[in-house]
XYZ file of C-alpha atoms in Angstrom:
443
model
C -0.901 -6.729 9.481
C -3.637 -8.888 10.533
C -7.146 -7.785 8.249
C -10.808 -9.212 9.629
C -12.500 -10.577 7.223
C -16.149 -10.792 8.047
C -18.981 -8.959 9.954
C -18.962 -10.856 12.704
C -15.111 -10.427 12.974
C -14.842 -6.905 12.898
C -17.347 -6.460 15.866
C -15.536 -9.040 17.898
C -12.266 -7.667 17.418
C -13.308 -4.070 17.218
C -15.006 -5.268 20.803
C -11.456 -7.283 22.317
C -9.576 -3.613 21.498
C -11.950 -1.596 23.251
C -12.007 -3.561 26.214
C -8.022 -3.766 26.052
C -7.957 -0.074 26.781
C -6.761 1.187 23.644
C -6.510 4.923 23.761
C -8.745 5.464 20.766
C -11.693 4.049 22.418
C -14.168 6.648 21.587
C -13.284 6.298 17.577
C -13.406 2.283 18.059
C -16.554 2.228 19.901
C -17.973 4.867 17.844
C -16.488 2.535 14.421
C -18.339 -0.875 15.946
C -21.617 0.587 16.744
C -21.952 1.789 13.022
C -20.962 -1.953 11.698
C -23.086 -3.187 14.230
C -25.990 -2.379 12.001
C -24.331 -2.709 8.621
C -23.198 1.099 8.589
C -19.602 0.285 7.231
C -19.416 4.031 5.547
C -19.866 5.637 8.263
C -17.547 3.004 10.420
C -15.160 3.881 8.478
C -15.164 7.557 8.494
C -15.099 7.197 12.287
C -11.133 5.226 12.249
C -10.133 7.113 9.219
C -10.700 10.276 11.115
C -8.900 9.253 14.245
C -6.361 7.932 11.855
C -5.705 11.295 9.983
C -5.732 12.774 13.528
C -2.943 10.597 15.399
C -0.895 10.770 11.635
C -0.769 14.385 11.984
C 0.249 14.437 15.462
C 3.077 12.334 14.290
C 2.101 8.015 14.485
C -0.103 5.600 14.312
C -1.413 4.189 16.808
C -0.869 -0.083 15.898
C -4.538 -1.428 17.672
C -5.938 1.649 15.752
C -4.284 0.570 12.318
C -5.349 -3.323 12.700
C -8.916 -2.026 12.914
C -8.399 0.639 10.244
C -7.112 -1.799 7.489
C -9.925 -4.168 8.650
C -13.306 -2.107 8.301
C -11.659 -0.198 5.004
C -11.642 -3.379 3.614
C -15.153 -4.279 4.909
C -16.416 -0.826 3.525
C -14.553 -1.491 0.289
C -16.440 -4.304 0.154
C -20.205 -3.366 1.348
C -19.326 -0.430 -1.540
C -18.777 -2.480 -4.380
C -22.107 -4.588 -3.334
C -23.817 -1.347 -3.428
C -22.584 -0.285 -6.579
C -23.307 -3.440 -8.535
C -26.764 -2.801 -7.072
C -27.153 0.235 -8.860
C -25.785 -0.675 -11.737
C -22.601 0.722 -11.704
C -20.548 -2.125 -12.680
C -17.032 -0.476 -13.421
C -16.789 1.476 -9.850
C -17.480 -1.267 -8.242
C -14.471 -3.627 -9.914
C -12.519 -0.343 -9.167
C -13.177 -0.876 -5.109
C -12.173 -4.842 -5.689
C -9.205 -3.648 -7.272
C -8.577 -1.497 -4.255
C -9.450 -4.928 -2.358
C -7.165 -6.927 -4.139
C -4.662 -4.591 -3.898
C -4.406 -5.461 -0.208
C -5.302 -8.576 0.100
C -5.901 -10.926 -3.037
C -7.612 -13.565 -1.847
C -10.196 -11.800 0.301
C -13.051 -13.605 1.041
C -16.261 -12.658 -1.259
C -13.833 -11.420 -3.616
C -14.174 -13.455 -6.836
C -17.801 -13.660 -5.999
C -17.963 -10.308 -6.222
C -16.339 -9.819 -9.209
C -17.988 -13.209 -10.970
C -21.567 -10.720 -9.961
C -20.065 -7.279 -11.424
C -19.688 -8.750 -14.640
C -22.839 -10.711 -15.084
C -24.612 -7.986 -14.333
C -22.829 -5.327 -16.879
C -22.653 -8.695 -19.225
C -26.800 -9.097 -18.891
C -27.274 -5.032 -19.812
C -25.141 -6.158 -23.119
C -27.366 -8.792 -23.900
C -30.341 -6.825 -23.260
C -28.722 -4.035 -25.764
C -27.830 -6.752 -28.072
C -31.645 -8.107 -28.124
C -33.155 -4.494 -29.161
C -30.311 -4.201 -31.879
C -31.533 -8.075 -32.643
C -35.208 -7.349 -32.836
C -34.164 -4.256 -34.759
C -32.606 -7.254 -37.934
C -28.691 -5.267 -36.794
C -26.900 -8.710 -36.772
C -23.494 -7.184 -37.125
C -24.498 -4.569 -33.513
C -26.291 -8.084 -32.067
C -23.004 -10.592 -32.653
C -21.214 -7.580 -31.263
C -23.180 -7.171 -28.092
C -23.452 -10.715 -27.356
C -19.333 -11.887 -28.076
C -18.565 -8.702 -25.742
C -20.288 -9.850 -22.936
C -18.977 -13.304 -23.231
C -15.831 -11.653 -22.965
C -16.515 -10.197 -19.157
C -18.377 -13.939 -18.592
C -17.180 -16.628 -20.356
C -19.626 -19.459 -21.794
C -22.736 -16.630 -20.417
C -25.685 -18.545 -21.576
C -28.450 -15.310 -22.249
C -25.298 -13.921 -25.303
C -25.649 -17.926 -26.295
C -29.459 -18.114 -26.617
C -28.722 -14.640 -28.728
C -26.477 -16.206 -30.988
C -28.569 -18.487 -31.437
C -31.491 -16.317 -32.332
C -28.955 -14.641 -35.129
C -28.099 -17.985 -36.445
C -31.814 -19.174 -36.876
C -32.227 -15.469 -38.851
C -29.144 -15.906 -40.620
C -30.518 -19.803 -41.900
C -33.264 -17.687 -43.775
C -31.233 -15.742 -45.762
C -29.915 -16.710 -49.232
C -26.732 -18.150 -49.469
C -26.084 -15.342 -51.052
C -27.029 -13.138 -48.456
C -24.875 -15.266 -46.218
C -21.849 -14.785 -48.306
C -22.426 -10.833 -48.152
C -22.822 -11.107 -44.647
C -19.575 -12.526 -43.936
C -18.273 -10.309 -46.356
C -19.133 -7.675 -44.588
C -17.272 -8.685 -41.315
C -14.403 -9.445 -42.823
C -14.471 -5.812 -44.317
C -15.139 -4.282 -40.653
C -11.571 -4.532 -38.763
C -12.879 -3.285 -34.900
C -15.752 -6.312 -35.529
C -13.188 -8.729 -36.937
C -12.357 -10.641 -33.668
C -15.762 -10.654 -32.722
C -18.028 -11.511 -35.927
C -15.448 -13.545 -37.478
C -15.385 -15.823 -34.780
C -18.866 -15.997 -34.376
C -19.798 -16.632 -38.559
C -17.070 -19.737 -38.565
C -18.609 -21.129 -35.896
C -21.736 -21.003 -37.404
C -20.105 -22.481 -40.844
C -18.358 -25.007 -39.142
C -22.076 -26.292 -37.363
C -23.945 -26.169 -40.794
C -20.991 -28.002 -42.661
C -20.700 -31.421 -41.034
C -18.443 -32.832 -43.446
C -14.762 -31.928 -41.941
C -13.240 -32.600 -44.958
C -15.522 -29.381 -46.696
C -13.083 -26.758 -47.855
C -15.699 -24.361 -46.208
C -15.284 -25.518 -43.042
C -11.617 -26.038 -43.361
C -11.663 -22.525 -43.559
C -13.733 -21.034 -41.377
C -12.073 -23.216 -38.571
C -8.765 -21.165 -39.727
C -11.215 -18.058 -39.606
C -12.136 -19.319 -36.013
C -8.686 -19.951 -34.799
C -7.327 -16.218 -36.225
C -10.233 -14.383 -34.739
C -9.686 -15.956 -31.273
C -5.995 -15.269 -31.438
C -6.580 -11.555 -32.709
C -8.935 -10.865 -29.613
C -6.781 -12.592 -27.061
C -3.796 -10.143 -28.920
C -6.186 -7.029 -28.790
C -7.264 -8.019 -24.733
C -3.806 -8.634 -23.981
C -2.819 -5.283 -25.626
C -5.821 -3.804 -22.841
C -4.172 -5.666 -20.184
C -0.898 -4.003 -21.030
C -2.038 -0.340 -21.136
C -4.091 -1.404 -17.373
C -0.088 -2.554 -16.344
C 1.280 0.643 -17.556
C -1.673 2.982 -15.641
C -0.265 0.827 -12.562
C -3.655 -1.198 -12.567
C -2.580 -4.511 -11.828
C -5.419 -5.985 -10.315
C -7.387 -4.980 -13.841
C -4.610 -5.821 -15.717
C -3.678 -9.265 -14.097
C -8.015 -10.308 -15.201
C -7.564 -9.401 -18.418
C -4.241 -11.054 -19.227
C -6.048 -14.086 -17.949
C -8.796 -13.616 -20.128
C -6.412 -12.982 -22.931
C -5.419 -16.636 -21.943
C -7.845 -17.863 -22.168
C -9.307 -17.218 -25.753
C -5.511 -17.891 -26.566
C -3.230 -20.426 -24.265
C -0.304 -20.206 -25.884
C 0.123 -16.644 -26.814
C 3.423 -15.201 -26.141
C 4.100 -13.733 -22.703
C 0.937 -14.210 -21.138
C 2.100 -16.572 -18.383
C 5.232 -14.224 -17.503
C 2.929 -11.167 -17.646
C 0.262 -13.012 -15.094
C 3.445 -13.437 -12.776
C 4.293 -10.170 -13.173
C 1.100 -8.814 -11.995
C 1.063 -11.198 -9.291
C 4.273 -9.802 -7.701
C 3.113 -6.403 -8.213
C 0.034 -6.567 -6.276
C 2.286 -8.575 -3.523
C 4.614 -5.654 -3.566
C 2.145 -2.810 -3.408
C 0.801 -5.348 0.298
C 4.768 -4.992 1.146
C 4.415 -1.038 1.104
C 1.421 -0.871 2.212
C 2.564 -2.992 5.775
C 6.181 -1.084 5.670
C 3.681 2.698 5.798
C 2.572 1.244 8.930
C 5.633 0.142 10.443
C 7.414 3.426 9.809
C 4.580 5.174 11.445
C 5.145 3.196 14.460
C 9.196 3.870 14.055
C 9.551 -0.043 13.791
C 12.285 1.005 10.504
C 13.974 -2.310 10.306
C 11.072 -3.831 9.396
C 10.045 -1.592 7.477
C 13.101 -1.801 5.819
C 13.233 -4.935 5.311
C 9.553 -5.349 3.577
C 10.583 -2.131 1.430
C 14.364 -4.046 0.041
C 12.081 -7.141 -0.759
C 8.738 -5.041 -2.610
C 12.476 -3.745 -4.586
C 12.899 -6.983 -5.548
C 9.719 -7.844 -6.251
C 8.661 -4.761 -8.329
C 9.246 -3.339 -11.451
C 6.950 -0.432 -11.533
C 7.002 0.885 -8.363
C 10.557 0.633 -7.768
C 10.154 4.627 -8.164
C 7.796 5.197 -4.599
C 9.762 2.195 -3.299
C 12.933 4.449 -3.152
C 10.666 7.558 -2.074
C 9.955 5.110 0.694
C 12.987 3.740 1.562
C 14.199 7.639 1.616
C 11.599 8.910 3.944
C 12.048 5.799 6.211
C 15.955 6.873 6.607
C 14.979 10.152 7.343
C 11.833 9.272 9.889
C 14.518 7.181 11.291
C 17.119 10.100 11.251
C 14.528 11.832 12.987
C 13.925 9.627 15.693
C 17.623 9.366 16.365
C 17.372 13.026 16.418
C 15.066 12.896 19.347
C 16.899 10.593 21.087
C 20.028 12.563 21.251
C 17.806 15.335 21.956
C 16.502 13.396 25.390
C 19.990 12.871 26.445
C 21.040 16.714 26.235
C 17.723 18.085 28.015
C 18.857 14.962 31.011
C 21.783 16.506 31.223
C 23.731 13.339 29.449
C 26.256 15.526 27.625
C 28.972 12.733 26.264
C 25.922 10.466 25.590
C 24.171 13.202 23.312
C 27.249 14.178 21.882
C 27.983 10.358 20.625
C 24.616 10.562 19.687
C 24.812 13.680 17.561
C 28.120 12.726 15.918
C 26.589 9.198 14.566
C 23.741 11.168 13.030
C 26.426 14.294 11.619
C 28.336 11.144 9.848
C 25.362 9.619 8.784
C 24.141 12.646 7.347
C 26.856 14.762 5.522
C 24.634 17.542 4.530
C 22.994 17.857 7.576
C 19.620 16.392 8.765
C 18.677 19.381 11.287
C 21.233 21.434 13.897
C 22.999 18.351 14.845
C 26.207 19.898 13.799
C 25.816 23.227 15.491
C 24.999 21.323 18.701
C 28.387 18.825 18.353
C 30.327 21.797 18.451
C 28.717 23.029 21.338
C 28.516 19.897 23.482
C 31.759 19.203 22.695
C 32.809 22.782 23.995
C 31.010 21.865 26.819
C 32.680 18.553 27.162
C 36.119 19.328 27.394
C 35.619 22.758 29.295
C 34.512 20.492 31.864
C 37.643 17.921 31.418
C 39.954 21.069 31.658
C 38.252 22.214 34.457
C 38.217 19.354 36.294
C 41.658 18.142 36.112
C 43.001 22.196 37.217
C 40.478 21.625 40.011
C 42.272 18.178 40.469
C 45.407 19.607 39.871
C 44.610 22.801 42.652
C 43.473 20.475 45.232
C 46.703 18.279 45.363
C 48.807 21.751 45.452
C 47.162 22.459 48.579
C 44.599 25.446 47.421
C 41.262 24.483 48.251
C 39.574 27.384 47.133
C 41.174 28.003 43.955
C 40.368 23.881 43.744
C 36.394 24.645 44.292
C 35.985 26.976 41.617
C 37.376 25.011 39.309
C 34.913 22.125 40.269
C 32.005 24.874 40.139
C 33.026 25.883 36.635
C 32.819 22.442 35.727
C 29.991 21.597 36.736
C 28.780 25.022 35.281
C 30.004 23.126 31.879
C 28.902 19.863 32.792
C 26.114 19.202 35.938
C 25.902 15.160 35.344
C 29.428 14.540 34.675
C 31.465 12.118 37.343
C 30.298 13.084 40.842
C 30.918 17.001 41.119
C 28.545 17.979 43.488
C 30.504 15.334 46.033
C 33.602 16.791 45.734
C 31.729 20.179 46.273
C 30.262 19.670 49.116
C 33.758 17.914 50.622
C 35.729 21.290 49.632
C 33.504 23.884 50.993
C 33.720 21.458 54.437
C 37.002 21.807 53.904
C 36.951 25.277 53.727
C 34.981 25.993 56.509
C 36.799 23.836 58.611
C 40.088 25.565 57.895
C 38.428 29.437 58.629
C 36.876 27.943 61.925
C 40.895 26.706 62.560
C 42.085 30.156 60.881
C 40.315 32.022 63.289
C 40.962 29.949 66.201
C 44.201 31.090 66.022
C 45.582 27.994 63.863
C 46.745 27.584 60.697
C 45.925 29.772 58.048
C 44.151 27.760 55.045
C 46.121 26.957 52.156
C 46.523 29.936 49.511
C 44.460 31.891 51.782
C 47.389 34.158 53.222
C 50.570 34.916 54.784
């Protein structure tokens, strides 16, 4: 499936389809005036219409589903910018998901992610400020760890911590020591705080040797590994909800506040394949619609292999591309009885009967009667055969008449017809000439 990738691209190629006479040139002209001025909604609608349209009526039409895959994926896109616009961060990683989905290394597409998060990572901060102005260290750290988790190293949560470090230095040690206290005490802060308050030990002990900093770097090192655990835990549940473009960001995340926790590497494979399977069915839908089924076959048996959670619509797939297929054949056979093509349809027919036991549509009912057909015709033909050599023309004809009654396109009836009833005549011109009475046709 070939997907266009930029403005430009879409109006050139929307353009180089119109002009190749594609019989959905009013939606495709209609689609590339709309992106022609940045309207990718409403180019959109315009293909996914037409593409509804021609699925109902029974196919896709191939030029049409080039184009379609290609502006969905440019009004995906134009979508998401919209949406981080208006500050609403988490539908807009939604439509990269979708994005991904397709086609994982679209272009834009870790830009547009990198600008989803700094955005919903700056309204943190600002949250995190007010709760900082308001002396709430422990809803601060909180605020400003979190959105270092959707940007790593994001330098507004640093110049925060920094803020509650230089308020924390003006405590008491004692108030210190009942600060930490307190986040040790407060298990959904743990990861966070933790993290943040041994890092600040570790900077105002610079003696390594300290038993304070000793343990706070343990502190440090626990915290990290408990919110890589706890992200990785996230990215599992996004797996199981069959999210895999979420869940494949935040097992990479989970890597990275933890490199060597268990599984992660596997799992980041694992989401890999799964977003490479859901492109297999994704092509293989749009090779059954165009009744291309080995192909589509053969991308469905290798997203099988592939996947492990959509193994499930894989065999839905795989099901309704034997039946399309079924159908098709169905047709086929179909064509040959309406021409007339009686031995052809009935091979055809009795494939389809063996390849479906329980029955697909009528094509048993119409073996039995092509096949009555079929060998009334045979019968007929050799008595007619059979007549002719014994001398009795006439008798001969209507044999040949009854089997062509049976059978119109079978060997070359109508020739031997035509011959007879010369025949015929020729004898009752001779009969009543005074010669020879024809054969069987009295005394």
């Amino acid at each position: 499936m070939i997907l266009l990738r930029s403005f430009p691209t879409v109006l050139s190629v929307l353009g180089l389809l119109i002009l190749g006479g594609c019989i959905t040139n009013s939606a495709l002209e209609a689609s590339r005036k709309f992106a022609s001025v940045g309207d990718y909604k409403h180019a959109f609608e315009e293909l996914d219409s037409e593409r509804t349209r021609q699925l109902e009526a029974g196919g896709v039409d191939e030029v049409l589903e080039t184009a379609y895959q290609s502006i969905r994926l440019e009004y995906l896109r134009d979508r998401a910018q919209q949406r981080i616009f208006t500050e609403r961060e988490d539908m807009a990683l939604d439509d990269l998901d979708l994005i991904a989905a397709t086609d994982p290394d679209y272009p834009g597409l870790k830009r547009l992610r990198f600008m989803a998060f700094t955005k919903k990572a700056n309204r943190i901060v600002d949250l995190a400020n007010e709760k900082l102005s308001q002396k709430d260290f422990l809803a601060a750290m909180k605020g400003y760890i979190a959105s270092q988790v959707l940007v790593a190293g994001f330098e507004p949560a640093n110049d925060g911590i920094r803020k509650v470090r230089d308020e924390m230095a003006r405590l008491s040690a004692r108030a210190q020591q009942q600060f930490l206290q307190a986040v040790r005490k407060v298990p959904d802060f743990r990861h966070i705080e933790v993290a943040w308050h041994a890092a600040a030990v570790i900077h105002l002990t610079p003696d390594e040797s300290d038993e304070r900093r000793v343990e706070a770097a343990e502190l440090r090192t626990a915290a990290r590994k408990e919110s890589a655990q706890a992200t990785f835990a996230r990215a599992k549940a996004c797996e199981d909800g069959n999210q895999f473009g979420a869940a494949r960001v935040l097992y990479l995340e989970a890597r990275r506040l933890h490199p060597t926790i268990e599984g992660v590497e596997a799992a980041v494979d694992k989401m890999d394949q799964e977003l490479k399977a859901l492109g297999m069915l994704e092509r293989a839908q749009v090779q059954m619609r165009n009744e291309r089924f080995d192909e589509a076959d053969q991308l469905l048996a290798d997203a099988h292999k592939l996947s492990a959670y959509s193994r499930g619509a894989i065999s839905e797939l795989m099901m309704a591309s034997r039946r399309l297929r079924g159908k098709m054949q169905y047709r086929h056979a179909l064509d040959f009885e309406v021409m007339g093509k009686k031995i052809e349809a009935l091979a055809a027919f009795k494939a389809l009967a063996k390849a479906w036991p329980a029955g697909l549509e009528d094509e048993a009912a119409r073996v039995d009667g092509l096949q009555i057909d079929v060998d009334s015709a045979k019968t007929e033909w050799q008595a007619a055969e059979k007549a002719e050599a014994d001398g009795d023309l006439v008798k001969a004809l209507d044999h040949y008449l009854t089997a062509e009654r049976f059978y119109s396109e079978w060997r070359d009836g109508e020739v031997h017809i035509a011959r007879l009833r010369k025949a015929i005549a020729a004898q009752a011109v001779e009969e009543a000439s005074g010669g020879t009475p024809p054969a069987g046709g009295g005394e």
